[in-house]
Amino acid sequence: MRILLPPSEGKTPVTTGAAIRLDELHFPVLNAARSEVMNALAQVSATENALLHLGVGASLGAEVARNIRLGTEPAAAAHSVYSGVLYDALGYRSLTAAQRRKADESVVVMSGLWGVIGFADRIPAYRLSMAVSLPGLGRLAAYWRPRLAAAMTEFTAGQLLIDCRSSTYAAAWTPPAAQTVTVNVFQERDGKRTVVSHFAKHTRGELARELLVRPGRSPRTPEQLLTVVSAPEFHDRWQAELVPGTQRKSHALNLILRNPTR
């Protein structure tokens, strides 16, 4: 089993510790591209129009300024740097040692800056969306797409991939359809289904946690995943349904929330 997450928009700043070392990250084949993006990001972040170019407000000026010195900023495990609704629901800190090892082995995060990284890889806090276009590189989703293909195909070979990315990050890599389940979250009112970002993020984090803390063998097929998330203990949280994939389109696990206001 592999779980693919998006990064959080917000990052928890790291105040102490050694700086990032690219040669310690997972997927070393991406290191040349990572350096190229880091350099382009630093140059943009040092300009007068940095906030506008990166699509952020004035309140995030300090985060953008940090982009200039990412090579020397303190770094920490990705699961502690990424924060927000999804990562709070996953709750890495409250996992047991065995569950943390499982998370470190199976969870990866797609990033506009790093391409994709392991859950325990050490990174500094930064500000960059996959939707941004950097001078000389273009839009990052298009930049990363050919570079991620080989690394991710190898990482997911023979594994069920549970894809929890948002559309912004899904644009950077299309996984093998037959072995991939895309997680969709809906709330339903008066027979109409809608997506609410907050609840979708929270539920994907809950789902990832349940798969990490569940004893025994991880699901290996979309049908086994559906069986796991349809267990009685989840009936008060969601209704689960599996939409079979096609030759080009991955399977879809739809979670329809029972009580989205809780």
PDB file of C-alpha atoms in Angstrom:
ATOM      1  CA  MET A   1       0.000   0.000   0.000  1.00  0.00           C
ATOM      2  CA  ARG A   2       1.136   3.512  -0.833  1.00  0.00           C
ATOM      3  CA  ILE A   3      -0.611   6.706   0.277  1.00  0.00           C
ATOM      4  CA  LEU A   4      -0.044   9.859  -1.756  1.00  0.00           C
ATOM      5  CA  LEU A   5      -0.823  13.163  -0.025  1.00  0.00           C
ATOM      6  CA  PRO A   6      -0.774  16.799  -1.094  1.00  0.00           C
ATOM      7  CA  PRO A   7       1.313  19.208   0.977  1.00  0.00           C
ATOM      8  CA  SER A   8      -0.356  21.678   3.313  1.00  0.00           C
ATOM      9  CA  GLU A   9      -0.483  25.331   2.364  1.00  0.00           C
ATOM     10  CA  GLY A  10       0.778  26.266   5.797  1.00  0.00           C
ATOM     11  CA  LYS A  11       4.069  24.957   7.142  1.00  0.00           C
ATOM     12  CA  THR A  12       5.342  24.841  10.709  1.00  0.00           C
ATOM     13  CA  PRO A  13       8.644  26.767  10.841  1.00  0.00           C
ATOM     14  CA  VAL A  14      11.622  24.783  12.079  1.00  0.00           C
ATOM     15  CA  THR A  15      13.604  26.765  14.638  1.00  0.00           C
ATOM     16  CA  THR A  16      16.581  24.517  15.354  1.00  0.00           C
ATOM     17  CA  GLY A  17      18.537  21.742  13.705  1.00  0.00           C
ATOM     18  CA  ALA A  18      20.628  21.062  10.654  1.00  0.00           C
ATOM     19  CA  ALA A  19      19.748  22.299   7.179  1.00  0.00           C
ATOM     20  CA  ILE A  20      18.334  20.121   4.436  1.00  0.00           C
ATOM     21  CA  ARG A  21      20.578  17.662   2.618  1.00  0.00           C
ATOM     22  CA  LEU A  22      19.205  16.691  -0.745  1.00  0.00           C
ATOM     23  CA  ASP A  23      21.230  13.480  -0.783  1.00  0.00           C
ATOM     24  CA  GLU A  24      19.238  12.273   2.255  1.00  0.00           C
ATOM     25  CA  LEU A  25      15.832  12.635   0.584  1.00  0.00           C
ATOM     26  CA  HIS A  26      13.902   9.821  -1.008  1.00  0.00           C
ATOM     27  CA  PHE A  27      13.872   9.725  -4.822  1.00  0.00           C
ATOM     28  CA  PRO A  28      17.453  11.031  -5.351  1.00  0.00           C
ATOM     29  CA  VAL A  29      16.864  11.008  -9.105  1.00  0.00           C
ATOM     30  CA  LEU A  30      14.907  14.229  -8.513  1.00  0.00           C
ATOM     31  CA  ASN A  31      17.738  16.115  -6.800  1.00  0.00           C
ATOM     32  CA  ALA A  32      18.934  18.026  -9.873  1.00  0.00           C
ATOM     33  CA  ALA A  33      15.388  19.229 -10.494  1.00  0.00           C
ATOM     34  CA  ARG A  34      14.930  20.076  -6.813  1.00  0.00           C
ATOM     35  CA  SER A  35      18.041  22.261  -6.905  1.00  0.00           C
ATOM     36  CA  GLU A  36      16.791  23.975 -10.052  1.00  0.00           C
ATOM     37  CA  VAL A  37      13.407  24.768  -8.473  1.00  0.00           C
ATOM     38  CA  MET A  38      15.032  25.936  -5.222  1.00  0.00           C
ATOM     39  CA  ASN A  39      17.255  28.366  -7.126  1.00  0.00           C
ATOM     40  CA  ALA A  40      14.394  29.704  -9.256  1.00  0.00           C
ATOM     41  CA  LEU A  41      12.208  30.094  -6.161  1.00  0.00           C
ATOM     42  CA  ALA A  42      14.947  31.964  -4.280  1.00  0.00           C
ATOM     43  CA  GLN A  43      15.381  34.389  -7.174  1.00  0.00           C
ATOM     44  CA  VAL A  44      11.656  35.097  -7.437  1.00  0.00           C
ATOM     45  CA  SER A  45      11.282  35.434  -3.673  1.00  0.00           C
ATOM     46  CA  ALA A  46      13.960  38.152  -3.609  1.00  0.00           C
ATOM     47  CA  THR A  47      12.102  40.401  -6.073  1.00  0.00           C
ATOM     48  CA  GLU A  48       9.740  43.282  -5.289  1.00  0.00           C
ATOM     49  CA  ASN A  49       6.816  41.407  -6.828  1.00  0.00           C
ATOM     50  CA  ALA A  50       7.500  38.148  -4.994  1.00  0.00           C
ATOM     51  CA  LEU A  51       4.147  38.014  -3.186  1.00  0.00           C
ATOM     52  CA  LEU A  52       2.213  38.654  -6.372  1.00  0.00           C
ATOM     53  CA  HIS A  53       4.240  36.130  -8.331  1.00  0.00           C
ATOM     54  CA  LEU A  54       3.723  33.424  -5.708  1.00  0.00           C
ATOM     55  CA  GLY A  55       0.044  34.276  -5.283  1.00  0.00           C
ATOM     56  CA  VAL A  56       0.127  35.066  -1.561  1.00  0.00           C
ATOM     57  CA  GLY A  57      -0.837  38.023   0.620  1.00  0.00           C
ATOM     58  CA  ALA A  58       1.291  40.446   2.588  1.00  0.00           C
ATOM     59  CA  SER A  59       0.778  38.486   5.818  1.00  0.00           C
ATOM     60  CA  LEU A  60       2.968  35.736   4.362  1.00  0.00           C
ATOM     61  CA  GLY A  61       5.936  37.982   3.661  1.00  0.00           C
ATOM     62  CA  ALA A  62       8.119  36.260   6.254  1.00  0.00           C
ATOM     63  CA  GLU A  63       7.402  32.843   4.714  1.00  0.00           C
ATOM     64  CA  VAL A  64       8.314  34.110   1.257  1.00  0.00           C
ATOM     65  CA  ALA A  65      11.509  35.650   2.627  1.00  0.00           C
ATOM     66  CA  ARG A  66      12.424  32.240   4.030  1.00  0.00           C
ATOM     67  CA  ASN A  67      12.399  30.893   0.471  1.00  0.00           C
ATOM     68  CA  ILE A  68      15.587  32.866  -0.197  1.00  0.00           C
ATOM     69  CA  ARG A  69      17.611  30.861   2.323  1.00  0.00           C
ATOM     70  CA  LEU A  70      16.128  27.369   2.150  1.00  0.00           C
ATOM     71  CA  GLY A  71      19.561  25.822   1.784  1.00  0.00           C
ATOM     72  CA  THR A  72      20.583  27.012   5.253  1.00  0.00           C
ATOM     73  CA  GLU A  73      17.240  27.007   7.114  1.00  0.00           C
ATOM     74  CA  PRO A  74      16.744  24.352   9.824  1.00  0.00           C
ATOM     75  CA  ALA A  75      14.914  21.277   8.548  1.00  0.00           C
ATOM     76  CA  ALA A  76      12.672  18.674  10.172  1.00  0.00           C
ATOM     77  CA  ALA A  77      10.641  15.638   9.126  1.00  0.00           C
ATOM     78  CA  ALA A  78       8.029  16.443   6.498  1.00  0.00           C
ATOM     79  CA  HIS A  79       5.221  15.078   8.677  1.00  0.00           C
ATOM     80  CA  SER A  80       6.023  17.725  11.304  1.00  0.00           C
ATOM     81  CA  VAL A  81       6.569  20.611   8.867  1.00  0.00           C
ATOM     82  CA  TYR A  82       3.298  20.100   7.003  1.00  0.00           C
ATOM     83  CA  SER A  83       0.390  21.241   9.135  1.00  0.00           C
ATOM     84  CA  GLY A  84      -3.298  21.910   8.720  1.00  0.00           C
ATOM     85  CA  VAL A  85      -6.543  19.985   8.581  1.00  0.00           C
ATOM     86  CA  LEU A  86      -5.409  16.816   6.777  1.00  0.00           C
ATOM     87  CA  TYR A  87      -2.204  16.413   8.779  1.00  0.00           C
ATOM     88  CA  ASP A  88      -3.945  17.116  12.087  1.00  0.00           C
ATOM     89  CA  ALA A  89      -6.496  14.394  11.297  1.00  0.00           C
ATOM     90  CA  LEU A  90      -3.717  11.949  10.393  1.00  0.00           C
ATOM     91  CA  GLY A  91      -2.060  12.687  13.748  1.00  0.00           C
ATOM     92  CA  TYR A  92       1.429  11.296  13.188  1.00  0.00           C
ATOM     93  CA  ARG A  93       2.616  12.184  16.699  1.00  0.00           C
ATOM     94  CA  SER A  94      -0.022   9.982  18.331  1.00  0.00           C
ATOM     95  CA  LEU A  95       0.878   6.900  16.276  1.00  0.00           C
ATOM     96  CA  THR A  96       2.747   4.044  17.891  1.00  0.00           C
ATOM     97  CA  ALA A  97       6.337   3.344  16.897  1.00  0.00           C
ATOM     98  CA  ALA A  98       5.233   0.513  14.598  1.00  0.00           C
ATOM     99  CA  GLN A  99       2.552   2.682  13.021  1.00  0.00           C
ATOM    100  CA  ARG A 100       5.077   5.457  12.441  1.00  0.00           C
ATOM    101  CA  ARG A 101       7.369   3.032  10.655  1.00  0.00           C
ATOM    102  CA  LYS A 102       4.446   2.016   8.482  1.00  0.00           C
ATOM    103  CA  ALA A 103       3.724   5.681   7.718  1.00  0.00           C
ATOM    104  CA  ASP A 104       7.363   6.408   6.900  1.00  0.00           C
ATOM    105  CA  GLU A 105       7.436   3.478   4.487  1.00  0.00           C
ATOM    106  CA  SER A 106       4.100   4.009   2.753  1.00  0.00           C
ATOM    107  CA  VAL A 107       3.262   7.735   2.785  1.00  0.00           C
ATOM    108  CA  VAL A 108       4.737  10.243   0.331  1.00  0.00           C
ATOM    109  CA  VAL A 109       3.910  13.899  -0.254  1.00  0.00           C
ATOM    110  CA  MET A 110       3.798  15.620  -3.626  1.00  0.00           C
ATOM    111  CA  SER A 111       5.295  19.111  -3.609  1.00  0.00           C
ATOM    112  CA  GLY A 112       5.809  21.995  -5.976  1.00  0.00           C
ATOM    113  CA  LEU A 113       9.313  22.439  -4.561  1.00  0.00           C
ATOM    114  CA  TRP A 114      10.537  18.873  -3.985  1.00  0.00           C
ATOM    115  CA  GLY A 115       8.517  16.948  -6.557  1.00  0.00           C
ATOM    116  CA  VAL A 116       7.718  14.130  -4.148  1.00  0.00           C
ATOM    117  CA  ILE A 117       9.279  13.314  -0.778  1.00  0.00           C
ATOM    118  CA  GLY A 118       9.094  10.644   1.881  1.00  0.00           C
ATOM    119  CA  PHE A 119       7.046  11.311   5.000  1.00  0.00           C
ATOM    120  CA  ALA A 120      10.125  11.350   7.240  1.00  0.00           C
ATOM    121  CA  ASP A 121      12.375  13.296   4.862  1.00  0.00           C
ATOM    122  CA  ARG A 122      13.852  16.397   6.487  1.00  0.00           C
ATOM    123  CA  ILE A 123      12.779  19.673   4.842  1.00  0.00           C
ATOM    124  CA  PRO A 124      12.584  23.349   5.828  1.00  0.00           C
ATOM    125  CA  ALA A 125       9.327  25.285   5.856  1.00  0.00           C
ATOM    126  CA  TYR A 126       8.693  27.002   2.516  1.00  0.00           C
ATOM    127  CA  ARG A 127       5.992  28.708   0.488  1.00  0.00           C
ATOM    128  CA  LEU A 128       5.319  27.453  -3.037  1.00  0.00           C
ATOM    129  CA  SER A 129       2.266  25.986  -4.735  1.00  0.00           C
ATOM    130  CA  MET A 130       2.291  23.519  -7.611  1.00  0.00           C
ATOM    131  CA  ALA A 131       0.090  26.041  -9.463  1.00  0.00           C
ATOM    132  CA  VAL A 132       2.870  28.660  -9.586  1.00  0.00           C
ATOM    133  CA  SER A 133       4.892  29.377 -12.722  1.00  0.00           C
ATOM    134  CA  LEU A 134       8.578  30.111 -12.107  1.00  0.00           C
ATOM    135  CA  PRO A 135      10.781  32.031 -14.582  1.00  0.00           C
ATOM    136  CA  GLY A 136      12.754  29.679 -16.765  1.00  0.00           C
ATOM    137  CA  LEU A 137      10.819  26.643 -15.557  1.00  0.00           C
ATOM    138  CA  GLY A 138       7.198  27.418 -16.341  1.00  0.00           C
ATOM    139  CA  ARG A 139       4.202  26.075 -14.462  1.00  0.00           C
ATOM    140  CA  LEU A 140       5.418  23.591 -11.896  1.00  0.00           C
ATOM    141  CA  ALA A 141       2.853  20.868 -12.599  1.00  0.00           C
ATOM    142  CA  ALA A 142       4.093  20.705 -16.195  1.00  0.00           C
ATOM    143  CA  TYR A 143       7.728  20.971 -15.078  1.00  0.00           C
ATOM    144  CA  TRP A 144       7.456  18.017 -12.694  1.00  0.00           C
ATOM    145  CA  ARG A 145       5.271  15.756 -14.841  1.00  0.00           C
ATOM    146  CA  PRO A 146       8.035  14.113 -16.933  1.00  0.00           C
ATOM    147  CA  ARG A 147      10.462  14.077 -14.011  1.00  0.00           C
ATOM    148  CA  LEU A 148       8.131  12.310 -11.587  1.00  0.00           C
ATOM    149  CA  ALA A 149       7.017   9.552 -13.919  1.00  0.00           C
ATOM    150  CA  ALA A 150       9.911   7.113 -13.526  1.00  0.00           C
ATOM    151  CA  ALA A 151      10.428   7.653  -9.778  1.00  0.00           C
ATOM    152  CA  MET A 152       6.756   7.245  -8.907  1.00  0.00           C
ATOM    153  CA  THR A 153       6.162   4.331 -11.230  1.00  0.00           C
ATOM    154  CA  GLU A 154       8.978   2.433  -9.509  1.00  0.00           C
ATOM    155  CA  PHE A 155       7.782   3.400  -6.014  1.00  0.00           C
ATOM    156  CA  THR A 156       4.218   2.257  -6.652  1.00  0.00           C
ATOM    157  CA  ALA A 157       4.998  -0.896  -8.647  1.00  0.00           C
ATOM    158  CA  GLY A 158       2.898  -3.797  -7.396  1.00  0.00           C
ATOM    159  CA  GLN A 159       1.253  -1.610  -4.736  1.00  0.00           C
ATOM    160  CA  LEU A 160      -2.262  -0.286  -4.256  1.00  0.00           C
ATOM    161  CA  LEU A 161      -1.959   3.509  -4.472  1.00  0.00           C
ATOM    162  CA  ILE A 162      -4.420   5.550  -2.430  1.00  0.00           C
ATOM    163  CA  ASP A 163      -4.391   8.990  -4.011  1.00  0.00           C
ATOM    164  CA  CYS A 164      -5.483  11.784  -1.660  1.00  0.00           C
ATOM    165  CA  ARG A 165      -4.155  14.699  -3.737  1.00  0.00           C
ATOM    166  CA  SER A 166      -6.095  17.787  -4.710  1.00  0.00           C
ATOM    167  CA  SER A 167      -6.542  18.564  -8.407  1.00  0.00           C
ATOM    168  CA  THR A 168      -3.654  21.067  -8.335  1.00  0.00           C
ATOM    169  CA  TYR A 169      -1.192  18.328  -7.398  1.00  0.00           C
ATOM    170  CA  ALA A 170      -2.868  15.570  -9.394  1.00  0.00           C
ATOM    171  CA  ALA A 171      -1.897  17.535 -12.513  1.00  0.00           C
ATOM    172  CA  ALA A 172       1.792  16.801 -11.873  1.00  0.00           C
ATOM    173  CA  TRP A 173       1.591  13.022 -12.261  1.00  0.00           C
ATOM    174  CA  THR A 174      -0.953  10.523 -13.574  1.00  0.00           C
ATOM    175  CA  PRO A 175      -0.619   7.201 -11.738  1.00  0.00           C
ATOM    176  CA  PRO A 176      -1.272   3.770 -13.274  1.00  0.00           C
ATOM    177  CA  ALA A 177      -5.066   3.518 -13.407  1.00  0.00           C
ATOM    178  CA  ALA A 178      -5.455  -0.181 -12.585  1.00  0.00           C
ATOM    179  CA  GLN A 179      -3.739   0.033  -9.197  1.00  0.00           C
ATOM    180  CA  THR A 180      -4.862   3.502  -8.116  1.00  0.00           C
ATOM    181  CA  VAL A 181      -7.836   4.627  -6.047  1.00  0.00           C
ATOM    182  CA  THR A 182      -8.585   8.345  -5.980  1.00  0.00           C
ATOM    183  CA  VAL A 183     -10.314   9.440  -2.768  1.00  0.00           C
ATOM    184  CA  ASN A 184     -13.281  11.783  -3.182  1.00  0.00           C
ATOM    185  CA  VAL A 185     -15.220  13.231  -0.265  1.00  0.00           C
ATOM    186  CA  PHE A 186     -18.768  14.583  -0.486  1.00  0.00           C
ATOM    187  CA  GLN A 187     -21.529  15.867   1.690  1.00  0.00           C
ATOM    188  CA  GLU A 188     -25.049  15.158   0.505  1.00  0.00           C
ATOM    189  CA  ARG A 189     -28.077  17.340   1.087  1.00  0.00           C
ATOM    190  CA  ASP A 190     -31.465  17.030  -0.592  1.00  0.00           C
ATOM    191  CA  GLY A 191     -30.016  14.404  -2.888  1.00  0.00           C
ATOM    192  CA  LYS A 192     -27.237  16.679  -4.152  1.00  0.00           C
ATOM    193  CA  ARG A 193     -23.570  15.961  -3.529  1.00  0.00           C
ATOM    194  CA  THR A 194     -21.097  18.768  -2.999  1.00  0.00           C
ATOM    195  CA  VAL A 195     -17.443  19.025  -2.022  1.00  0.00           C
ATOM    196  CA  VAL A 196     -16.422  21.163   0.943  1.00  0.00           C
ATOM    197  CA  SER A 197     -12.663  21.620   1.086  1.00  0.00           C
ATOM    198  CA  HIS A 198     -12.308  21.565   4.880  1.00  0.00           C
ATOM    199  CA  PHE A 199     -14.245  18.331   5.351  1.00  0.00           C
ATOM    200  CA  ALA A 200     -12.573  16.715   2.348  1.00  0.00           C
ATOM    201  CA  LYS A 201      -9.100  17.393   3.759  1.00  0.00           C
ATOM    202  CA  HIS A 202     -10.086  16.224   7.230  1.00  0.00           C
ATOM    203  CA  THR A 203     -11.669  13.017   5.950  1.00  0.00           C
ATOM    204  CA  ARG A 204      -8.668  12.145   3.774  1.00  0.00           C
ATOM    205  CA  GLY A 205      -6.478  12.587   6.845  1.00  0.00           C
ATOM    206  CA  GLU A 206      -8.815  10.341   8.858  1.00  0.00           C
ATOM    207  CA  LEU A 207      -8.753   7.719   6.127  1.00  0.00           C
ATOM    208  CA  ALA A 208      -4.949   7.739   5.963  1.00  0.00           C
ATOM    209  CA  ARG A 209      -4.753   7.348   9.735  1.00  0.00           C
ATOM    210  CA  GLU A 210      -7.207   4.442   9.786  1.00  0.00           C
ATOM    211  CA  LEU A 211      -5.169   2.625   7.153  1.00  0.00           C
ATOM    212  CA  LEU A 212      -1.961   3.187   9.142  1.00  0.00           C
ATOM    213  CA  VAL A 213      -3.317   2.071  12.527  1.00  0.00           C
ATOM    214  CA  ARG A 214      -5.271  -0.901  11.177  1.00  0.00           C
ATOM    215  CA  PRO A 215      -3.622  -4.189  12.231  1.00  0.00           C
ATOM    216  CA  GLY A 216      -2.922  -6.933   9.773  1.00  0.00           C
ATOM    217  CA  ARG A 217      -2.266  -6.817   6.067  1.00  0.00           C
ATOM    218  CA  SER A 218      -2.895  -3.582   4.201  1.00  0.00           C
ATOM    219  CA  PRO A 219      -5.472  -3.636   1.395  1.00  0.00           C
ATOM    220  CA  ARG A 220      -3.980  -4.740  -1.898  1.00  0.00           C
ATOM    221  CA  THR A 221      -6.873  -4.128  -4.282  1.00  0.00           C
ATOM    222  CA  PRO A 222      -9.537  -1.416  -4.659  1.00  0.00           C
ATOM    223  CA  GLU A 223     -12.156  -3.955  -3.572  1.00  0.00           C
ATOM    224  CA  GLN A 224     -10.243  -4.778  -0.393  1.00  0.00           C
ATOM    225  CA  LEU A 225      -9.963  -1.058   0.352  1.00  0.00           C
ATOM    226  CA  LEU A 226     -13.714  -0.683  -0.006  1.00  0.00           C
ATOM    227  CA  THR A 227     -14.232  -3.577   2.399  1.00  0.00           C
ATOM    228  CA  VAL A 228     -11.950  -1.936   4.974  1.00  0.00           C
ATOM    229  CA  VAL A 229     -13.627   1.481   4.867  1.00  0.00           C
ATOM    230  CA  SER A 230     -17.119  -0.051   4.836  1.00  0.00           C
ATOM    231  CA  ALA A 231     -16.572  -1.770   8.190  1.00  0.00           C
ATOM    232  CA  PRO A 232     -19.282  -1.174  10.833  1.00  0.00           C
ATOM    233  CA  GLU A 233     -17.075   1.153  12.892  1.00  0.00           C
ATOM    234  CA  PHE A 234     -17.149   3.681  10.054  1.00  0.00           C
ATOM    235  CA  HIS A 235     -20.912   3.667   9.475  1.00  0.00           C
ATOM    236  CA  ASP A 236     -21.437   6.783  11.580  1.00  0.00           C
ATOM    237  CA  ARG A 237     -18.736   8.654   9.632  1.00  0.00           C
ATOM    238  CA  TRP A 238     -19.387   7.921   5.991  1.00  0.00           C
ATOM    239  CA  GLN A 239     -21.041   5.844   3.334  1.00  0.00           C
ATOM    240  CA  ALA A 240     -18.414   4.335   1.042  1.00  0.00           C
ATOM    241  CA  GLU A 241     -18.778   3.413  -2.597  1.00  0.00           C
ATOM    242  CA  LEU A 242     -16.274   2.311  -5.210  1.00  0.00           C
ATOM    243  CA  VAL A 243     -16.523   3.499  -8.798  1.00  0.00           C
ATOM    244  CA  PRO A 244     -14.545   1.098 -11.000  1.00  0.00           C
ATOM    245  CA  GLY A 245     -11.830   2.631 -13.120  1.00  0.00           C
ATOM    246  CA  THR A 246     -11.136   2.274 -16.797  1.00  0.00           C
ATOM    247  CA  GLN A 247      -7.996   1.641 -18.793  1.00  0.00           C
ATOM    248  CA  ARG A 248      -7.074   5.314 -18.403  1.00  0.00           C
ATOM    249  CA  LYS A 249      -9.009   6.461 -15.355  1.00  0.00           C
ATOM    250  CA  SER A 250      -8.275   5.288 -11.829  1.00  0.00           C
ATOM    251  CA  HIS A 251     -10.842   3.786  -9.502  1.00  0.00           C
ATOM    252  CA  ALA A 252     -12.664   6.268  -7.273  1.00  0.00           C
ATOM    253  CA  LEU A 253     -13.456   5.750  -3.610  1.00  0.00           C
ATOM    254  CA  ASN A 254     -16.333   8.077  -2.784  1.00  0.00           C
ATOM    255  CA  LEU A 255     -16.865   8.823   0.906  1.00  0.00           C
ATOM    256  CA  ILE A 256     -20.223  10.484   1.550  1.00  0.00           C
ATOM    257  CA  LEU A 257     -20.143  12.033   5.004  1.00  0.00           C
ATOM    258  CA  ARG A 258     -22.902  11.114   7.444  1.00  0.00           C
ATOM    259  CA  ASN A 259     -22.549  14.223   9.593  1.00  0.00           C
ATOM    260  CA  PRO A 260     -20.257  16.798   7.949  1.00  0.00           C
ATOM    261  CA  THR A 261     -20.898  19.445  10.623  1.00  0.00           C
ATOM    262  CA  ARG A 262     -19.415  17.448  13.477  1.00  0.00           C
TER     263      ARG A 262
END
